[in-house]
Amino acid sequence: EPEVTQTPSHQVTQMGQEVILRCVPISNHLYFYWYRQILGQKVEFLVSFYNNEISEKSEIFDDQFSVERPDGSNFTLKIRSTKLEDSAMYFCASSEALGNTIYFGEGSWLTVV
Amino acid sequence: ILNVEQSPQSLHVQEGDSTNFTCSFPSSNFYALHWYRWETAKSPEALFVMTLNGDEKKKGRISATLNTKEGYSYLYIKGSQPEDSATYLCAFLTGFQKLVFGTGTRLLVSP
């Protein structure tokens, strides 16, 4: 069964460093998302992406965050200058169309020290 | 602020028991409700996408119902097995295509 894949599975980074989390969505999907879960809290929406542009973003998704689809398969989340509070599990997700099932990857666990 | 609540927070049952969980969500501006099953170190697995009031969906021993007028959905597991142990998440889909998640119900099924 097709799946969303994410790399790395775990990354430890120093505060202030840039981090890029990578995702390969399911190949025929057109809508892409990033979510995150801070330990002990709910899974929360960060951003949705369609047709090579951001379609929706949350207030968490400030200027430190950016997303990109650099080629036909990858979808990346960049955090420019990480803060301690960015430590979380980051999930990439994709869906074929609006209203369809949204499929999640296994997550990338980011620890900022 | 949209709020999605799930209860109970955790549940411990014996193999063979049937169980159910509740998801409460805003009853206005409803688009869809998603249910996921999430095992540790794995990706959340999509179970159901529910859109219509009165919807009832089934996948094996797991089924779900939806009441959009009163803002709740139930997830039922018939004859729980140890492999059903996981966190069950519900998520309310907003008009902006973002999922608002509940805190999840953590189920442990003992043999």
JSON list of C-alpha atoms in Angstrom, two decimals:
[
{"chain": "A", "resi": 1, "resn": "GLU", "atom": "CA", "xyz": [0.00, 0.00, 0.00]},
{"chain": "A", "resi": 2, "resn": "PRO", "atom": "CA", "xyz": [1.38, 3.46, -0.88]},
{"chain": "A", "resi": 3, "resn": "GLU", "atom": "CA", "xyz": [2.59, 5.42, 2.10]},
{"chain": "A", "resi": 4, "resn": "VAL", "atom": "CA", "xyz": [3.93, 8.80, 3.12]},
{"chain": "A", "resi": 5, "resn": "THR", "atom": "CA", "xyz": [7.61, 8.55, 4.06]},
{"chain": "A", "resi": 6, "resn": "GLN", "atom": "CA", "xyz": [9.56, 10.98, 6.21]},
{"chain": "A", "resi": 7, "resn": "THR", "atom": "CA", "xyz": [13.22, 11.57, 6.96]},
{"chain": "A", "resi": 8, "resn": "PRO", "atom": "CA", "xyz": [14.92, 11.81, 9.34]},
{"chain": "A", "resi": 9, "resn": "SER", "atom": "CA", "xyz": [13.04, 9.78, 11.92]},
{"chain": "A", "resi": 10, "resn": "HIS", "atom": "CA", "xyz": [14.86, 11.61, 14.68]},
{"chain": "A", "resi": 11, "resn": "GLN", "atom": "CA", "xyz": [17.04, 14.72, 14.71]},
{"chain": "A", "resi": 12, "resn": "VAL", "atom": "CA", "xyz": [18.77, 16.52, 17.55]},
{"chain": "A", "resi": 13, "resn": "THR", "atom": "CA", "xyz": [19.79, 20.09, 16.82]},
{"chain": "A", "resi": 14, "resn": "GLN", "atom": "CA", "xyz": [21.25, 23.04, 18.66]},
{"chain": "A", "resi": 15, "resn": "MET", "atom": "CA", "xyz": [19.03, 26.03, 19.35]},
{"chain": "A", "resi": 16, "resn": "GLY", "atom": "CA", "xyz": [19.36, 28.57, 16.55]},
{"chain": "A", "resi": 17, "resn": "GLN", "atom": "CA", "xyz": [20.29, 26.02, 13.89]},
{"chain": "A", "resi": 18, "resn": "GLU", "atom": "CA", "xyz": [18.32, 25.46, 10.71]},
{"chain": "A", "resi": 19, "resn": "VAL", "atom": "CA", "xyz": [16.50, 22.18, 10.24]},
{"chain": "A", "resi": 20, "resn": "ILE", "atom": "CA", "xyz": [14.95, 20.66, 7.14]},
{"chain": "A", "resi": 21, "resn": "LEU", "atom": "CA", "xyz": [12.47, 17.84, 7.50]},
{"chain": "A", "resi": 22, "resn": "ARG", "atom": "CA", "xyz": [11.77, 15.86, 4.38]},
{"chain": "A", "resi": 23, "resn": "CYS", "atom": "CA", "xyz": [8.69, 14.04, 3.18]},
{"chain": "A", "resi": 24, "resn": "VAL", "atom": "CA", "xyz": [7.73, 12.00, 0.15]},
{"chain": "A", "resi": 25, "resn": "PRO", "atom": "CA", "xyz": [3.93, 12.14, -0.15]},
{"chain": "A", "resi": 26, "resn": "ILE", "atom": "CA", "xyz": [1.90, 9.46, -1.91]},
{"chain": "A", "resi": 27, "resn": "SER", "atom": "CA", "xyz": [2.63, 9.85, -5.61]},
{"chain": "A", "resi": 28, "resn": "ASN", "atom": "CA", "xyz": [-0.79, 10.79, -7.04]},
{"chain": "A", "resi": 29, "resn": "HIS", "atom": "CA", "xyz": [-1.72, 13.08, -4.16]},
{"chain": "A", "resi": 30, "resn": "LEU", "atom": "CA", "xyz": [-2.15, 16.79, -4.72]},
{"chain": "A", "resi": 31, "resn": "TYR", "atom": "CA", "xyz": [-2.63, 18.19, -1.21]},
{"chain": "A", "resi": 32, "resn": "PHE", "atom": "CA", "xyz": [0.18, 18.21, 1.33]},
{"chain": "A", "resi": 33, "resn": "TYR", "atom": "CA", "xyz": [0.26, 19.06, 5.01]},
{"chain": "A", "resi": 34, "resn": "TRP", "atom": "CA", "xyz": [2.51, 19.40, 8.00]},
{"chain": "A", "resi": 35, "resn": "TYR", "atom": "CA", "xyz": [1.27, 18.78, 11.53]},
{"chain": "A", "resi": 36, "resn": "ARG", "atom": "CA", "xyz": [3.15, 18.54, 14.80]},
{"chain": "A", "resi": 37, "resn": "GLN", "atom": "CA", "xyz": [2.67, 17.13, 18.26]},
{"chain": "A", "resi": 38, "resn": "ILE", "atom": "CA", "xyz": [4.51, 18.55, 21.22]},
{"chain": "A", "resi": 39, "resn": "LEU", "atom": "CA", "xyz": [4.93, 15.88, 23.89]},
{"chain": "A", "resi": 40, "resn": "GLY", "atom": "CA", "xyz": [1.76, 15.54, 25.94]},
{"chain": "A", "resi": 41, "resn": "GLN", "atom": "CA", "xyz": [-0.28, 17.87, 23.72]},
{"chain": "A", "resi": 42, "resn": "LYS", "atom": "CA", "xyz": [-2.70, 17.43, 20.84]},
{"chain": "A", "resi": 43, "resn": "VAL", "atom": "CA", "xyz": [-1.63, 16.99, 17.25]},
{"chain": "A", "resi": 44, "resn": "GLU", "atom": "CA", "xyz": [-1.85, 20.48, 15.72]},
{"chain": "A", "resi": 45, "resn": "PHE", "atom": "CA", "xyz": [-2.03, 21.77, 12.19]},
{"chain": "A", "resi": 46, "resn": "LEU", "atom": "CA", "xyz": [0.84, 23.81, 10.77]},
{"chain": "A", "resi": 47, "resn": "VAL", "atom": "CA", "xyz": [0.30, 24.28, 7.06]},
{"chain": "A", "resi": 48, "resn": "SER", "atom": "CA", "xyz": [-1.42, 22.97, 3.95]},
{"chain": "A", "resi": 49, "resn": "PHE", "atom": "CA", "xyz": [0.01, 23.19, 0.45]},
{"chain": "A", "resi": 50, "resn": "TYR", "atom": "CA", "xyz": [-1.60, 22.83, -2.95]},
{"chain": "A", "resi": 51, "resn": "ASN", "atom": "CA", "xyz": [-0.61, 23.75, -6.48]},
{"chain": "A", "resi": 52, "resn": "ASN", "atom": "CA", "xyz": [2.82, 24.89, -5.34]},
{"chain": "A", "resi": 53, "resn": "GLU", "atom": "CA", "xyz": [1.60, 27.36, -2.80]},
{"chain": "A", "resi": 54, "resn": "ILE", "atom": "CA", "xyz": [0.46, 27.53, 0.80]},
{"chain": "A", "resi": 55, "resn": "SER", "atom": "CA", "xyz": [-3.33, 27.29, 0.98]},
{"chain": "A", "resi": 56, "resn": "GLU", "atom": "CA", "xyz": [-3.69, 27.60, 4.75]},
{"chain": "A", "resi": 57, "resn": "LYS", "atom": "CA", "xyz": [-1.38, 28.09, 7.73]},
{"chain": "A", "resi": 58, "resn": "SER", "atom": "CA", "xyz": [-1.81, 28.31, 11.47]},
{"chain": "A", "resi": 59, "resn": "GLU", "atom": "CA", "xyz": [-0.53, 31.07, 13.74]},
{"chain": "A", "resi": 60, "resn": "ILE", "atom": "CA", "xyz": [2.28, 28.69, 14.77]},
{"chain": "A", "resi": 61, "resn": "PHE", "atom": "CA", "xyz": [3.60, 28.80, 11.22]},
{"chain": "A", "resi": 62, "resn": "ASP", "atom": "CA", "xyz": [5.46, 32.09, 11.50]},
{"chain": "A", "resi": 63, "resn": "ASP", "atom": "CA", "xyz": [8.35, 33.50, 9.47]},
{"chain": "A", "resi": 64, "resn": "GLN", "atom": "CA", "xyz": [10.71, 30.92, 10.93]},
{"chain": "A", "resi": 65, "resn": "PHE", "atom": "CA", "xyz": [8.87, 28.19, 9.04]},
{"chain": "A", "resi": 66, "resn": "SER", "atom": "CA", "xyz": [8.73, 27.56, 5.32]},
{"chain": "A", "resi": 67, "resn": "VAL", "atom": "CA", "xyz": [7.63, 24.74, 3.05]},
{"chain": "A", "resi": 68, "resn": "GLU", "atom": "CA", "xyz": [8.76, 23.80, -0.39]},
{"chain": "A", "resi": 69, "resn": "ARG", "atom": "CA", "xyz": [8.12, 21.22, -3.06]},
{"chain": "A", "resi": 70, "resn": "PRO", "atom": "CA", "xyz": [11.51, 21.35, -4.77]},
{"chain": "A", "resi": 71, "resn": "ASP", "atom": "CA", "xyz": [10.76, 18.57, -7.28]},
{"chain": "A", "resi": 72, "resn": "GLY", "atom": "CA", "xyz": [7.91, 16.28, -8.22]},
{"chain": "A", "resi": 73, "resn": "SER", "atom": "CA", "xyz": [8.24, 14.01, -5.22]},
{"chain": "A", "resi": 74, "resn": "ASN", "atom": "CA", "xyz": [9.60, 15.77, -2.14]},
{"chain": "A", "resi": 75, "resn": "PHE", "atom": "CA", "xyz": [7.85, 18.13, 0.26]},
{"chain": "A", "resi": 76, "resn": "THR", "atom": "CA", "xyz": [10.01, 19.82, 2.88]},
{"chain": "A", "resi": 77, "resn": "LEU", "atom": "CA", "xyz": [9.52, 21.79, 6.06]},
{"chain": "A", "resi": 78, "resn": "LYS", "atom": "CA", "xyz": [12.31, 24.19, 7.01]},
{"chain": "A", "resi": 79, "resn": "ILE", "atom": "CA", "xyz": [12.72, 25.80, 10.41]},
{"chain": "A", "resi": 80, "resn": "ARG", "atom": "CA", "xyz": [15.24, 28.63, 10.01]},
{"chain": "A", "resi": 81, "resn": "SER", "atom": "CA", "xyz": [16.36, 29.20, 13.57]},
{"chain": "A", "resi": 82, "resn": "THR", "atom": "CA", "xyz": [15.12, 26.53, 15.91]},
{"chain": "A", "resi": 83, "resn": "LYS", "atom": "CA", "xyz": [13.89, 27.29, 19.42]},
{"chain": "A", "resi": 84, "resn": "LEU", "atom": "CA", "xyz": [13.56, 24.93, 22.36]},
{"chain": "A", "resi": 85, "resn": "GLU", "atom": "CA", "xyz": [9.78, 25.03, 21.98]},
{"chain": "A", "resi": 86, "resn": "ASP", "atom": "CA", "xyz": [10.06, 23.65, 18.44]},
{"chain": "A", "resi": 87, "resn": "SER", "atom": "CA", "xyz": [10.87, 20.26, 19.93]},
{"chain": "A", "resi": 88, "resn": "ALA", "atom": "CA", "xyz": [8.05, 18.02, 18.74]},
{"chain": "A", "resi": 89, "resn": "MET", "atom": "CA", "xyz": [7.07, 15.17, 16.46]},
{"chain": "A", "resi": 90, "resn": "TYR", "atom": "CA", "xyz": [6.46, 16.60, 12.99]},
{"chain": "A", "resi": 91, "resn": "PHE", "atom": "CA", "xyz": [4.06, 14.72, 10.72]},
{"chain": "A", "resi": 92, "resn": "CYS", "atom": "CA", "xyz": [3.79, 15.07, 6.99]},
{"chain": "A", "resi": 93, "resn": "ALA", "atom": "CA", "xyz": [0.49, 14.12, 5.37]},
{"chain": "A", "resi": 94, "resn": "SER", "atom": "CA", "xyz": [-1.08, 14.04, 1.94]},
{"chain": "A", "resi": 95, "resn": "SER", "atom": "CA", "xyz": [-4.45, 13.56, 0.30]},
{"chain": "A", "resi": 96, "resn": "GLU", "atom": "CA", "xyz": [-5.61, 12.94, -3.24]},
{"chain": "A", "resi": 97, "resn": "ALA", "atom": "CA", "xyz": [-8.35, 15.54, -3.22]},
{"chain": "A", "resi": 98, "resn": "LEU", "atom": "CA", "xyz": [-10.26, 17.81, -0.87]},
{"chain": "A", "resi": 99, "resn": "GLY", "atom": "CA", "xyz": [-12.44, 15.83, 1.50]},
{"chain": "A", "resi": 100, "resn": "ASN", "atom": "CA", "xyz": [-10.57, 12.57, 0.91]},
{"chain": "A", "resi": 101, "resn": "THR", "atom": "CA", "xyz": [-8.69, 10.56, 3.48]},
{"chain": "A", "resi": 102, "resn": "ILE", "atom": "CA", "xyz": [-5.55, 12.30, 4.72]},
{"chain": "A", "resi": 103, "resn": "TYR", "atom": "CA", "xyz": [-2.64, 9.89, 5.03]},
{"chain": "A", "resi": 104, "resn": "PHE", "atom": "CA", "xyz": [0.12, 10.51, 7.57]},
{"chain": "A", "resi": 105, "resn": "GLY", "atom": "CA", "xyz": [3.78, 9.58, 7.68]},
{"chain": "A", "resi": 106, "resn": "GLU", "atom": "CA", "xyz": [5.48, 8.08, 10.73]},
{"chain": "A", "resi": 107, "resn": "GLY", "atom": "CA", "xyz": [6.76, 11.45, 11.86]},
{"chain": "A", "resi": 108, "resn": "SER", "atom": "CA", "xyz": [10.13, 13.09, 12.42]},
{"chain": "A", "resi": 109, "resn": "TRP", "atom": "CA", "xyz": [11.01, 13.61, 16.03]},
{"chain": "A", "resi": 110, "resn": "LEU", "atom": "CA", "xyz": [12.88, 16.91, 16.46]},
{"chain": "A", "resi": 111, "resn": "THR", "atom": "CA", "xyz": [14.74, 17.66, 19.67]},
{"chain": "A", "resi": 112, "resn": "VAL", "atom": "CA", "xyz": [16.16, 21.15, 20.09]},
{"chain": "A", "resi": 113, "resn": "VAL", "atom": "CA", "xyz": [18.84, 21.47, 22.79]},
{"chain": "B", "resi": 1, "resn": "ILE", "atom": "CA", "xyz": [-11.40, 28.38, 19.04]},
{"chain": "B", "resi": 2, "resn": "LEU", "atom": "CA", "xyz": [-12.47, 24.97, 17.78]},
{"chain": "B", "resi": 3, "resn": "ASN", "atom": "CA", "xyz": [-12.31, 22.29, 20.42]},
{"chain": "B", "resi": 4, "resn": "VAL", "atom": "CA", "xyz": [-12.49, 18.54, 19.91]},
{"chain": "B", "resi": 5, "resn": "GLU", "atom": "CA", "xyz": [-12.79, 16.40, 23.02]},
{"chain": "B", "resi": 6, "resn": "GLN", "atom": "CA", "xyz": [-12.38, 12.66, 23.41]},
{"chain": "B", "resi": 7, "resn": "SER", "atom": "CA", "xyz": [-13.33, 10.41, 26.27]},
{"chain": "B", "resi": 8, "resn": "PRO", "atom": "CA", "xyz": [-12.21, 8.46, 28.06]},
{"chain": "B", "resi": 9, "resn": "GLN", "atom": "CA", "xyz": [-8.55, 9.48, 28.03]},
{"chain": "B", "resi": 10, "resn": "SER", "atom": "CA", "xyz": [-7.51, 5.88, 28.51]},
{"chain": "B", "resi": 11, "resn": "LEU", "atom": "CA", "xyz": [-9.14, 2.52, 28.76]},
{"chain": "B", "resi": 12, "resn": "HIS", "atom": "CA", "xyz": [-7.91, -0.89, 29.85]},
{"chain": "B", "resi": 13, "resn": "VAL", "atom": "CA", "xyz": [-10.04, -3.87, 28.84]},
{"chain": "B", "resi": 14, "resn": "GLN", "atom": "CA", "xyz": [-9.69, -7.62, 28.65]},
{"chain": "B", "resi": 15, "resn": "GLU", "atom": "CA", "xyz": [-9.43, -9.53, 25.40]},
{"chain": "B", "resi": 16, "resn": "GLY", "atom": "CA", "xyz": [-12.92, -10.21, 24.09]},
{"chain": "B", "resi": 17, "resn": "ASP", "atom": "CA", "xyz": [-14.51, -7.16, 25.71]},
{"chain": "B", "resi": 18, "resn": "SER", "atom": "CA", "xyz": [-16.36, -4.72, 23.50]},
{"chain": "B", "resi": 19, "resn": "THR", "atom": "CA", "xyz": [-15.61, -1.07, 24.01]},
{"chain": "B", "resi": 20, "resn": "ASN", "atom": "CA", "xyz": [-16.53, 2.36, 22.76]},
{"chain": "B", "resi": 21, "resn": "PHE", "atom": "CA", "xyz": [-15.12, 5.86, 22.83]},
{"chain": "B", "resi": 22, "resn": "THR", "atom": "CA", "xyz": [-16.64, 9.28, 22.29]},
{"chain": "B", "resi": 23, "resn": "CYS", "atom": "CA", "xyz": [-15.54, 12.23, 20.22]},
{"chain": "B", "resi": 24, "resn": "SER", "atom": "CA", "xyz": [-17.28, 15.61, 20.71]},
{"chain": "B", "resi": 25, "resn": "PHE", "atom": "CA", "xyz": [-16.92, 18.40, 18.20]},
{"chain": "B", "resi": 26, "resn": "PRO", "atom": "CA", "xyz": [-18.58, 21.69, 17.20]},
{"chain": "B", "resi": 27, "resn": "SER", "atom": "CA", "xyz": [-22.00, 21.06, 15.68]},
{"chain": "B", "resi": 28, "resn": "SER", "atom": "CA", "xyz": [-21.83, 24.09, 13.39]},
{"chain": "B", "resi": 29, "resn": "ASN", "atom": "CA", "xyz": [-19.93, 24.39, 10.10]},
{"chain": "B", "resi": 30, "resn": "PHE", "atom": "CA", "xyz": [-19.43, 20.65, 9.88]},
{"chain": "B", "resi": 31, "resn": "TYR", "atom": "CA", "xyz": [-17.43, 19.25, 6.96]},
{"chain": "B", "resi": 32, "resn": "ALA", "atom": "CA", "xyz": [-16.16, 15.85, 8.06]},
{"chain": "B", "resi": 33, "resn": "LEU", "atom": "CA", "xyz": [-14.90, 13.86, 10.98]},
{"chain": "B", "resi": 34, "resn": "HIS", "atom": "CA", "xyz": [-11.84, 11.62, 10.65]},
{"chain": "B", "resi": 35, "resn": "TRP", "atom": "CA", "xyz": [-10.91, 8.69, 12.88]},
{"chain": "B", "resi": 36, "resn": "TYR", "atom": "CA", "xyz": [-7.35, 7.40, 13.14]},
{"chain": "B", "resi": 37, "resn": "ARG", "atom": "CA", "xyz": [-5.69, 4.52, 14.90]},
{"chain": "B", "resi": 38, "resn": "TRP", "atom": "CA", "xyz": [-2.17, 5.31, 16.08]},
{"chain": "B", "resi": 39, "resn": "GLU", "atom": "CA", "xyz": [0.31, 2.76, 17.34]},
{"chain": "B", "resi": 40, "resn": "THR", "atom": "CA", "xyz": [3.54, 3.97, 18.91]},
{"chain": "B", "resi": 41, "resn": "ALA", "atom": "CA", "xyz": [6.36, 4.50, 16.39]},
{"chain": "B", "resi": 42, "resn": "LYS", "atom": "CA", "xyz": [3.99, 4.07, 13.45]},
{"chain": "B", "resi": 43, "resn": "SER", "atom": "CA", "xyz": [2.05, 6.49, 11.32]},
{"chain": "B", "resi": 44, "resn": "PRO", "atom": "CA", "xyz": [-1.56, 7.27, 12.30]},
{"chain": "B", "resi": 45, "resn": "GLU", "atom": "CA", "xyz": [-3.70, 4.87, 10.28]},
{"chain": "B", "resi": 46, "resn": "ALA", "atom": "CA", "xyz": [-6.85, 6.31, 8.72]},
{"chain": "B", "resi": 47, "resn": "LEU", "atom": "CA", "xyz": [-9.93, 4.37, 9.84]},
{"chain": "B", "resi": 48, "resn": "PHE", "atom": "CA", "xyz": [-12.94, 6.40, 8.70]},
{"chain": "B", "resi": 49, "resn": "VAL", "atom": "CA", "xyz": [-13.92, 9.67, 7.07]},
{"chain": "B", "resi": 50, "resn": "MET", "atom": "CA", "xyz": [-17.47, 10.49, 8.13]},
{"chain": "B", "resi": 51, "resn": "THR", "atom": "CA", "xyz": [-19.44, 13.21, 6.43]},
{"chain": "B", "resi": 52, "resn": "LEU", "atom": "CA", "xyz": [-23.19, 12.68, 6.75]},
{"chain": "B", "resi": 53, "resn": "ASN", "atom": "CA", "xyz": [-25.37, 12.92, 9.83]},
{"chain": "B", "resi": 54, "resn": "GLY", "atom": "CA", "xyz": [-26.41, 9.41, 10.79]},
{"chain": "B", "resi": 55, "resn": "ASP", "atom": "CA", "xyz": [-23.43, 7.87, 8.97]},
{"chain": "B", "resi": 56, "resn": "GLU", "atom": "CA", "xyz": [-22.37, 4.49, 10.22]},
{"chain": "B", "resi": 57, "resn": "LYS", "atom": "CA", "xyz": [-19.14, 2.94, 8.92]},
{"chain": "B", "resi": 58, "resn": "LYS", "atom": "CA", "xyz": [-17.53, -0.39, 9.60]},
{"chain": "B", "resi": 59, "resn": "LYS", "atom": "CA", "xyz": [-14.08, -1.89, 9.12]},
{"chain": "B", "resi": 60, "resn": "GLY", "atom": "CA", "xyz": [-13.81, -5.40, 10.47]},
{"chain": "B", "resi": 61, "resn": "ARG", "atom": "CA", "xyz": [-14.59, -5.30, 14.19]},
{"chain": "B", "resi": 62, "resn": "ILE", "atom": "CA", "xyz": [-14.41, -1.51, 14.33]},
{"chain": "B", "resi": 63, "resn": "SER", "atom": "CA", "xyz": [-17.38, 0.70, 13.56]},
{"chain": "B", "resi": 64, "resn": "ALA", "atom": "CA", "xyz": [-18.24, 4.36, 13.98]},
{"chain": "B", "resi": 65, "resn": "THR", "atom": "CA", "xyz": [-21.37, 6.47, 14.08]},
{"chain": "B", "resi": 66, "resn": "LEU", "atom": "CA", "xyz": [-21.87, 10.18, 13.52]},
{"chain": "B", "resi": 67, "resn": "ASN", "atom": "CA", "xyz": [-24.33, 12.73, 14.89]},
{"chain": "B", "resi": 68, "resn": "THR", "atom": "CA", "xyz": [-23.57, 16.13, 13.41]},
{"chain": "B", "resi": 69, "resn": "LYS", "atom": "CA", "xyz": [-26.61, 17.86, 14.93]},
{"chain": "B", "resi": 70, "resn": "GLU", "atom": "CA", "xyz": [-25.44, 17.23, 18.48]},
{"chain": "B", "resi": 71, "resn": "GLY", "atom": "CA", "xyz": [-21.74, 17.10, 17.65]},
{"chain": "B", "resi": 72, "resn": "TYR", "atom": "CA", "xyz": [-20.55, 13.64, 18.60]},
{"chain": "B", "resi": 73, "resn": "SER", "atom": "CA", "xyz": [-19.21, 10.45, 17.09]},
{"chain": "B", "resi": 74, "resn": "TYR", "atom": "CA", "xyz": [-18.79, 7.05, 18.69]},
{"chain": "B", "resi": 75, "resn": "LEU", "atom": "CA", "xyz": [-16.14, 4.48, 17.81]},
{"chain": "B", "resi": 76, "resn": "TYR", "atom": "CA", "xyz": [-16.94, 0.87, 18.75]},
{"chain": "B", "resi": 77, "resn": "ILE", "atom": "CA", "xyz": [-14.62, -2.11, 18.89]},
{"chain": "B", "resi": 78, "resn": "LYS", "atom": "CA", "xyz": [-16.33, -5.47, 19.12]},
{"chain": "B", "resi": 79, "resn": "GLY", "atom": "CA", "xyz": [-14.43, -8.30, 20.81]},
{"chain": "B", "resi": 80, "resn": "SER", "atom": "CA", "xyz": [-11.21, -6.36, 21.50]},
{"chain": "B", "resi": 81, "resn": "GLN", "atom": "CA", "xyz": [-7.93, -8.09, 20.74]},
{"chain": "B", "resi": 82, "resn": "PRO", "atom": "CA", "xyz": [-4.44, -7.24, 22.08]},
{"chain": "B", "resi": 83, "resn": "GLU", "atom": "CA", "xyz": [-3.51, -5.95, 18.61]},
{"chain": "B", "resi": 84, "resn": "ASP", "atom": "CA", "xyz": [-6.24, -3.30, 18.96]},
{"chain": "B", "resi": 85, "resn": "SER", "atom": "CA", "xyz": [-4.09, -1.63, 21.62]},
{"chain": "B", "resi": 86, "resn": "ALA", "atom": "CA", "xyz": [-3.36, 1.85, 20.29]},
{"chain": "B", "resi": 87, "resn": "THR", "atom": "CA", "xyz": [-4.37, 5.47, 20.62]},
{"chain": "B", "resi": 88, "resn": "TYR", "atom": "CA", "xyz": [-7.57, 6.32, 18.75]},
{"chain": "B", "resi": 89, "resn": "LEU", "atom": "CA", "xyz": [-7.73, 9.88, 17.48]},
{"chain": "B", "resi": 90, "resn": "CYS", "atom": "CA", "xyz": [-10.64, 11.78, 16.07]},
{"chain": "B", "resi": 91, "resn": "ALA", "atom": "CA", "xyz": [-10.19, 14.96, 14.06]},
{"chain": "B", "resi": 92, "resn": "PHE", "atom": "CA", "xyz": [-12.69, 17.56, 12.90]},
{"chain": "B", "resi": 93, "resn": "LEU", "atom": "CA", "xyz": [-12.14, 18.86, 9.38]},
{"chain": "B", "resi": 94, "resn": "THR", "atom": "CA", "xyz": [-12.63, 22.61, 9.06]},
{"chain": "B", "resi": 95, "resn": "GLY", "atom": "CA", "xyz": [-13.64, 24.49, 5.98]},
{"chain": "B", "resi": 96, "resn": "PHE", "atom": "CA", "xyz": [-10.00, 25.43, 5.49]},
{"chain": "B", "resi": 97, "resn": "GLN", "atom": "CA", "xyz": [-8.98, 21.80, 5.05]},
{"chain": "B", "resi": 98, "resn": "LYS", "atom": "CA", "xyz": [-7.24, 21.53, 8.36]},
{"chain": "B", "resi": 99, "resn": "LEU", "atom": "CA", "xyz": [-7.81, 18.78, 10.87]},
{"chain": "B", "resi": 100, "resn": "VAL", "atom": "CA", "xyz": [-8.41, 19.76, 14.50]},
{"chain": "B", "resi": 101, "resn": "PHE", "atom": "CA", "xyz": [-7.49, 16.77, 16.63]},
{"chain": "B", "resi": 102, "resn": "GLY", "atom": "CA", "xyz": [-8.77, 15.54, 19.96]},
{"chain": "B", "resi": 103, "resn": "THR", "atom": "CA", "xyz": [-6.39, 14.34, 22.65]},
{"chain": "B", "resi": 104, "resn": "GLY", "atom": "CA", "xyz": [-7.05, 10.70, 21.78]},
{"chain": "B", "resi": 105, "resn": "THR", "atom": "CA", "xyz": [-8.20, 7.66, 23.72]},
{"chain": "B", "resi": 106, "resn": "ARG", "atom": "CA", "xyz": [-5.43, 5.27, 24.68]},
{"chain": "B", "resi": 107, "resn": "LEU", "atom": "CA", "xyz": [-6.69, 1.69, 24.59]},
{"chain": "B", "resi": 108, "resn": "LEU", "atom": "CA", "xyz": [-4.87, -1.22, 26.19]},
{"chain": "B", "resi": 109, "resn": "VAL", "atom": "CA", "xyz": [-6.25, -4.71, 25.64]},
{"chain": "B", "resi": 110, "resn": "SER", "atom": "CA", "xyz": [-4.85, -7.38, 27.91]},
{"chain": "B", "resi": 111, "resn": "PRO", "atom": "CA", "xyz": [-4.75, -11.04, 26.84]}
]
